[in-house]
Coordinates of C-alpha atoms and ligand atoms in Angstrom, one line a residue:
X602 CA 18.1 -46.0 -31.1
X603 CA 19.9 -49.6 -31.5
X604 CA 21.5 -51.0 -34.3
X605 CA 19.4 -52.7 -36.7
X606 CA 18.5 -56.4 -36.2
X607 CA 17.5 -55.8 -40.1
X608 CA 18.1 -59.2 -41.7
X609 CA 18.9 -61.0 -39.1
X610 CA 17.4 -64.4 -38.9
X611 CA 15.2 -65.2 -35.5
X612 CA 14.0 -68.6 -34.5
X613 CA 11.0 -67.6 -31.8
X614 CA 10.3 -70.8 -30.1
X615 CA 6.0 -71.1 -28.7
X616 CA 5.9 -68.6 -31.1
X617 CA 1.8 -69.0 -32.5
X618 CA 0.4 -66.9 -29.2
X619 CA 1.3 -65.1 -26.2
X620 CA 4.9 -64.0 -25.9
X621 CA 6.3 -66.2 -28.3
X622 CA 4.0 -64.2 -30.7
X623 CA 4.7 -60.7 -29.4
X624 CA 8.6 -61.4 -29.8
X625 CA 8.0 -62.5 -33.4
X626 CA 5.7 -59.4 -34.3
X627 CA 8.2 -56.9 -32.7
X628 CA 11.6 -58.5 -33.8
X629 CA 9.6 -58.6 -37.7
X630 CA 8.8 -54.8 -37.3
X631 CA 12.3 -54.6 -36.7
X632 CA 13.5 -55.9 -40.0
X633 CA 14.4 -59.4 -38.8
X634 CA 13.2 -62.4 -40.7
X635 CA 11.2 -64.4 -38.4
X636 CA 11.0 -68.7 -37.7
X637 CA 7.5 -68.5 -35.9
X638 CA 7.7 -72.4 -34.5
X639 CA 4.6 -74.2 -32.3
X640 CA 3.5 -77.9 -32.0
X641 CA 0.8 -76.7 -34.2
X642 CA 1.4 -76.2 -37.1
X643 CA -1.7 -73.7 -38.4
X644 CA -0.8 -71.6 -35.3
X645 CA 2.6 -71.2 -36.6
X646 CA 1.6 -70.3 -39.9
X647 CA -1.3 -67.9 -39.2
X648 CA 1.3 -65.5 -37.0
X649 CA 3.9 -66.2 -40.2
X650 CA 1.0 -64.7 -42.2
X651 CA -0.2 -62.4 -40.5
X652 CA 3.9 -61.0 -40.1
X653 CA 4.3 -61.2 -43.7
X654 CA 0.7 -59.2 -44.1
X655 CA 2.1 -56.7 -42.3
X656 CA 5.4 -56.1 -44.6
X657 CA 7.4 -58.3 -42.6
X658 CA 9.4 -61.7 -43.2
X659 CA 8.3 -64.8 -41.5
X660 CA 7.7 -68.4 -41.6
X661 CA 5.6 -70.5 -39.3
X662 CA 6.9 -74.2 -39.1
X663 CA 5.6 -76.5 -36.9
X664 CA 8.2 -78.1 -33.9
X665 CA 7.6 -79.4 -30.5
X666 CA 10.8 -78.6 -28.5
X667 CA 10.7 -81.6 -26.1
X668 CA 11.8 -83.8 -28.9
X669 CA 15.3 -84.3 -30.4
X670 CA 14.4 -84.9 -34.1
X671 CA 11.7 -81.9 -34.0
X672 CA 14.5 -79.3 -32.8
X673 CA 16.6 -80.6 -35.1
X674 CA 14.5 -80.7 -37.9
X675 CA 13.4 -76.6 -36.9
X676 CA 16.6 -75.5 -36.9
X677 CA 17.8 -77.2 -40.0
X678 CA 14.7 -75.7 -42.1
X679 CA 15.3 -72.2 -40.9
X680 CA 19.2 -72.7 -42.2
X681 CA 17.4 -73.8 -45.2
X682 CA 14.6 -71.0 -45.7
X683 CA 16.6 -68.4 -44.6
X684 CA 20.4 -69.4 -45.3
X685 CA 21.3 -68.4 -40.8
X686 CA 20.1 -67.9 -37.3
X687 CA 21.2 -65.1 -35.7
X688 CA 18.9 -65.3 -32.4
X689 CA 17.4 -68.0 -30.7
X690 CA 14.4 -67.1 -28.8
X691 CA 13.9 -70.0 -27.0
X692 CA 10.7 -69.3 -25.3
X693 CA 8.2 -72.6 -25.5
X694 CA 6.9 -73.1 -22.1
X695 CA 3.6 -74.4 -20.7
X696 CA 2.6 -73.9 -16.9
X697 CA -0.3 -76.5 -16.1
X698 CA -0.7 -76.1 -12.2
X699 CA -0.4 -79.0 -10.0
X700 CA -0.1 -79.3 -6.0
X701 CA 2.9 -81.5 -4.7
X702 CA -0.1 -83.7 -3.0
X703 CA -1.2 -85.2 -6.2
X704 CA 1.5 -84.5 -8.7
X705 CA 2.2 -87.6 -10.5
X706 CA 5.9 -88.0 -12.4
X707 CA 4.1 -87.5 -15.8
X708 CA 2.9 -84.4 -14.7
X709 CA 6.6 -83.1 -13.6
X710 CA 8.5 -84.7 -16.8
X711 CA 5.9 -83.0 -19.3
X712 CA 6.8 -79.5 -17.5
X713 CA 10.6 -80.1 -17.7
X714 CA 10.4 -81.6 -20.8
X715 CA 9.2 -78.7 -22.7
X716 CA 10.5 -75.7 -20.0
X717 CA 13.7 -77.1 -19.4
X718 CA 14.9 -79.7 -21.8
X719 CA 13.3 -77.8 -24.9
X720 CA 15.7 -74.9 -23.7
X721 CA 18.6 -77.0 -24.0
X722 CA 17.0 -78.8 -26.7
X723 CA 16.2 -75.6 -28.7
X724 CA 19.6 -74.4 -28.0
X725 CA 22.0 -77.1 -28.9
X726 CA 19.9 -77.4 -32.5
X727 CA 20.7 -73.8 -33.5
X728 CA 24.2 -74.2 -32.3
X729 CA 25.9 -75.0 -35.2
X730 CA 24.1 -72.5 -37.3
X731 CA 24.4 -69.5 -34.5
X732 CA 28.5 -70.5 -34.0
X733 CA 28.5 -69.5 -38.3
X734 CA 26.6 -66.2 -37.3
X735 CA 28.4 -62.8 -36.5
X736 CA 26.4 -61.9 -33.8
X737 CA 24.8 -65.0 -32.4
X738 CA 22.8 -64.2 -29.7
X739 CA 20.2 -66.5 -27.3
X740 CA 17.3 -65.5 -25.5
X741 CA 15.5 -67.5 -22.8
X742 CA 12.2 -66.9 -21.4
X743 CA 12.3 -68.0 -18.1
X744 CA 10.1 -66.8 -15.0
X745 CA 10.0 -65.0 -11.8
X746 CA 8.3 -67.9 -10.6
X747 CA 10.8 -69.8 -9.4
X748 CA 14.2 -67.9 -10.1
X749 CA 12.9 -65.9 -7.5
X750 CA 9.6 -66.4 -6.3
X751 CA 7.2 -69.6 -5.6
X752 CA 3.5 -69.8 -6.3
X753 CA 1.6 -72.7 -5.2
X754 CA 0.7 -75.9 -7.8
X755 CA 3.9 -74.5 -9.7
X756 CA 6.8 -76.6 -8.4
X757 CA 7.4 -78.5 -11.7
X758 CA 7.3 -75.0 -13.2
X759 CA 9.1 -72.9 -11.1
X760 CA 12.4 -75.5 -10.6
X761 CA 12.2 -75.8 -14.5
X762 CA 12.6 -71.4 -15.0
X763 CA 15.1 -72.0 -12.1
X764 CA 16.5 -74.7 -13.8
X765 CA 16.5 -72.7 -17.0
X766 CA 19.3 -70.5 -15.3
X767 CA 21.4 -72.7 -14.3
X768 CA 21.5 -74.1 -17.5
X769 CA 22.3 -70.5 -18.7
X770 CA 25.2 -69.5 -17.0
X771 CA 27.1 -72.2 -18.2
X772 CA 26.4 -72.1 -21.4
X773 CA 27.4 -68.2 -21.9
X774 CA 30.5 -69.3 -20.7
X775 CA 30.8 -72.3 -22.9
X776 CA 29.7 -70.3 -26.1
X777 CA 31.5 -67.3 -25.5
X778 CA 34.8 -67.8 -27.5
X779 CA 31.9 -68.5 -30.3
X780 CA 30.9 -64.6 -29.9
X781 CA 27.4 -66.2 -28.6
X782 CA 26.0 -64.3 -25.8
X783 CA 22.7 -66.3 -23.6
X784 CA 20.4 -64.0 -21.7
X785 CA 17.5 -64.5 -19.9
X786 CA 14.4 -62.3 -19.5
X787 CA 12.3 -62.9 -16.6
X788 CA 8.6 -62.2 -17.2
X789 CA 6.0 -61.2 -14.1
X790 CA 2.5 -62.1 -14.9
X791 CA 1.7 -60.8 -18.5
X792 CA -1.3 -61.0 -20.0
X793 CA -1.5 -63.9 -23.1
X794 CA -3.9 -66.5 -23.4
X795 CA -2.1 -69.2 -21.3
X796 CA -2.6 -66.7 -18.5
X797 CA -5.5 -66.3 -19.0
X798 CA -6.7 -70.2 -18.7
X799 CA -5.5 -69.6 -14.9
X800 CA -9.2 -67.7 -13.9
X801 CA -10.4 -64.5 -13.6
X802 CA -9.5 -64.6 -9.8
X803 CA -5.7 -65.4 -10.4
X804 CA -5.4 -62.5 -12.9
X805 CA -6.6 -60.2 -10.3
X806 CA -4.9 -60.8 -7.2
X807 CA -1.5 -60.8 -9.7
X808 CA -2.5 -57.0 -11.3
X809 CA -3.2 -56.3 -7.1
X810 CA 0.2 -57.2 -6.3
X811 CA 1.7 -55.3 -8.9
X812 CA 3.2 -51.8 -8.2
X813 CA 3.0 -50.5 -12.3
X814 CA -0.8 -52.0 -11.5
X815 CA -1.3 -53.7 -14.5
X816 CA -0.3 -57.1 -15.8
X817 CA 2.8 -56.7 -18.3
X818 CA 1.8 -57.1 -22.1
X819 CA 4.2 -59.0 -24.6
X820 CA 5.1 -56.0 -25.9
X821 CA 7.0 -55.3 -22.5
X822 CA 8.6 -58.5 -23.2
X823 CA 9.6 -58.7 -26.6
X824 CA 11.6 -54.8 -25.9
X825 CA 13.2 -56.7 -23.2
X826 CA 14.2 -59.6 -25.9
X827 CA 15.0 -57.2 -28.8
X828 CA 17.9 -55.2 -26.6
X829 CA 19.4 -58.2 -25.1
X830 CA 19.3 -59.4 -28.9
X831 CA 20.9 -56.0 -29.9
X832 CA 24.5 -55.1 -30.8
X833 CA 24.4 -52.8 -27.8
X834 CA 23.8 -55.5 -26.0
X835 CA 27.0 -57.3 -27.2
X836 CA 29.0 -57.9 -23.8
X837 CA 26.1 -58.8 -21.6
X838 CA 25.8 -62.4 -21.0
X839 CA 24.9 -65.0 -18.8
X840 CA 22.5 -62.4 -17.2
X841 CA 18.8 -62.2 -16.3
X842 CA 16.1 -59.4 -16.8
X843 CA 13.7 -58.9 -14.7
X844 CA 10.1 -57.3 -16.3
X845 CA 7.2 -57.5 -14.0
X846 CA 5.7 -54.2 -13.0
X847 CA 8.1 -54.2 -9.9
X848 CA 5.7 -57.6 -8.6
X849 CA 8.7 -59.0 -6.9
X850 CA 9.8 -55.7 -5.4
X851 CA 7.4 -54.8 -2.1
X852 CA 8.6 -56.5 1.2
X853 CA 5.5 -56.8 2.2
Ligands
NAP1421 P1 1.0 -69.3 -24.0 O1 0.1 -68.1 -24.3 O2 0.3 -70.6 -23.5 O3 1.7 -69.7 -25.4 C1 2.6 -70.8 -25.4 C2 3.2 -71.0 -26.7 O4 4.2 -72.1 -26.7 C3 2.2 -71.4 -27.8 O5 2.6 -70.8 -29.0 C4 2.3 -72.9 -27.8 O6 1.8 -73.4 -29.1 C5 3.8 -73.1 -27.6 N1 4.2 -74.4 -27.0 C6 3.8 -75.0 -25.9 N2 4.4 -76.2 -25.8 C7 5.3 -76.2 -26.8 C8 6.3 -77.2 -27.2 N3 6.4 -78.4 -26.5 N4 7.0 -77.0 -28.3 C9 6.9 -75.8 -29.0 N5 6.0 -74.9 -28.7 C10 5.2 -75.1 -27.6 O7 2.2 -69.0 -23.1 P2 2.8 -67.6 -22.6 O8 2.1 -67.0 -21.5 O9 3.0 -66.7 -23.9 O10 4.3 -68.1 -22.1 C11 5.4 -68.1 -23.0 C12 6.6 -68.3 -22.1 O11 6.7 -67.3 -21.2 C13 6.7 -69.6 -21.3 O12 8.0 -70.1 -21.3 C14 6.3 -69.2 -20.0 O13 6.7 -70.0 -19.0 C15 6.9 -67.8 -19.9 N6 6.2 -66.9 -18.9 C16 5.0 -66.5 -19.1 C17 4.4 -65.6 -18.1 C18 3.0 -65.1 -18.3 O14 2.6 -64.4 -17.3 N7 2.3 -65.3 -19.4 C19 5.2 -65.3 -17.0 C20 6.4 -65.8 -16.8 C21 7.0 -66.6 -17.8 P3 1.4 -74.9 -29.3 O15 0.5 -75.3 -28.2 O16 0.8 -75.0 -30.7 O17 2.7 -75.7 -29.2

């Protein structure tokens, strides 16, 4: 068993579906008080509900992390509803596909924008409040895709996950006399709905080439999230988790 997250505030960035949504359920059932954020706002608030249905603590606020004010305004309402932040999940990321052939620049700056920048974005908003916290503690969802694999019409994507690393390992180092530890988890393919919009066909050529044989849920994901959120997980930082099934393991 790990120590209790109970009470501890969470700020789940792309938090109304998907993963976002599976690290807010689990981190609620784990007794900590939720921030569901999401451009939209209803999505945000139909998780929040559905959390605080369930006997948990959650609100859904609306926040779209490729923009300054919004970041700013999400952290500074969680401060307010909950007095904290504790953990920073910053996991908003969309994955439109485009091939280098007809990429435009809007195309690349929307993917970084939200992948990469909302990271930092995200990040540098809950600063001050996670600096006041005991046990600060910032969790990136960042890829395979790109950290260590590529996958064609993912370029954008995959340099912003890579990107999102790089980022990472300075800033553990930079927030470490703050007590802040920043962690990565590295999904493989895992079934949510903006996986799904990639086909039927994608989906199964990814569960093929997995060796579990199953596309990861966001359950797999949000466990991955809770321990490096945990006080066990206190003096790991700057590192990356890989959870895909073993996708990237075969040589062949
Ligand atoms: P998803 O099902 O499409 O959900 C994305 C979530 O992010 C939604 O809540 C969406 O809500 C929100 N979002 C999108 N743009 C946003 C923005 N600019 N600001 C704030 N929220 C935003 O995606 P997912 O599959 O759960 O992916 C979540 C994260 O995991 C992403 O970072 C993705 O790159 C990463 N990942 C996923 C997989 C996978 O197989 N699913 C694999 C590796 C990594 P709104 O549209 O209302 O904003």
């Amino acid at each position: 068993m790990l120590t209790s997250i109970k009470g501890r505030v969470a700020v789940v960035t792309g938090a109304s579906r998907g993963i976002g949504r599976g690290i807010a359920e689990i981190f609620a059932r784990h007794g900590a008080r939720v921030v569901v954020a999401a451009r939209g706002r209803e999505g945000a608030e139909a998780v929040a509900a559905a959390i605080n249905a369930a006997g948990g603590e959650a609100v859904g606020l609306p926040c779209d992390v490729a923009r300054p004010e919004e970041a700013l305004r999400l952290a500074a309402a969680a401060e307010q509803h909950f007095g904290g932040i504790d953990i920073l999940c910053a996991n908003a990321g969309i994955f439109p596909a485009a091939k280098l052939t007809s990429m435009t620049p809007e195309q690349w700056d929307e993917v970084l924008n939200t992948n990469l920048k909302g990271s930092f974005l995200a990040v540098s908003a809950c600063l001050p409040a996670l600096r006041r916290s005991p046990h600060g503690r910032i969790v990136l969802t960042s890829s395979i895709t790109g950290p260590i694999t590529g996958y064609a019409g993912w370029s954008h994507y995959g340099a912003s996950k890579a990107g999102q690393l790089g980022f990472m390992r300075t800033a553990a180092i930079e927030l470490a006399p703050h007590g802040i530890t920043v962690n990565a988890v590295l999904p493989g393919n895992i079934a949510t709905e903006g996986l799904a919009a990639n086909g039927e066909a994608y989906i199964a050529e990814m569960a093929a080439a997995i060796p579990l044989r199953r596309l990861g849920s966001v359950a797999d994901i949000a466990y991955a999230a809770l321990f490096l959120a945990s006080d066990e997980a206190a003096f790991i930082t700057g590192q990356t988790l890989v959870v895909d099934g073993g996708q990237t393991l075969p040589e062949a």
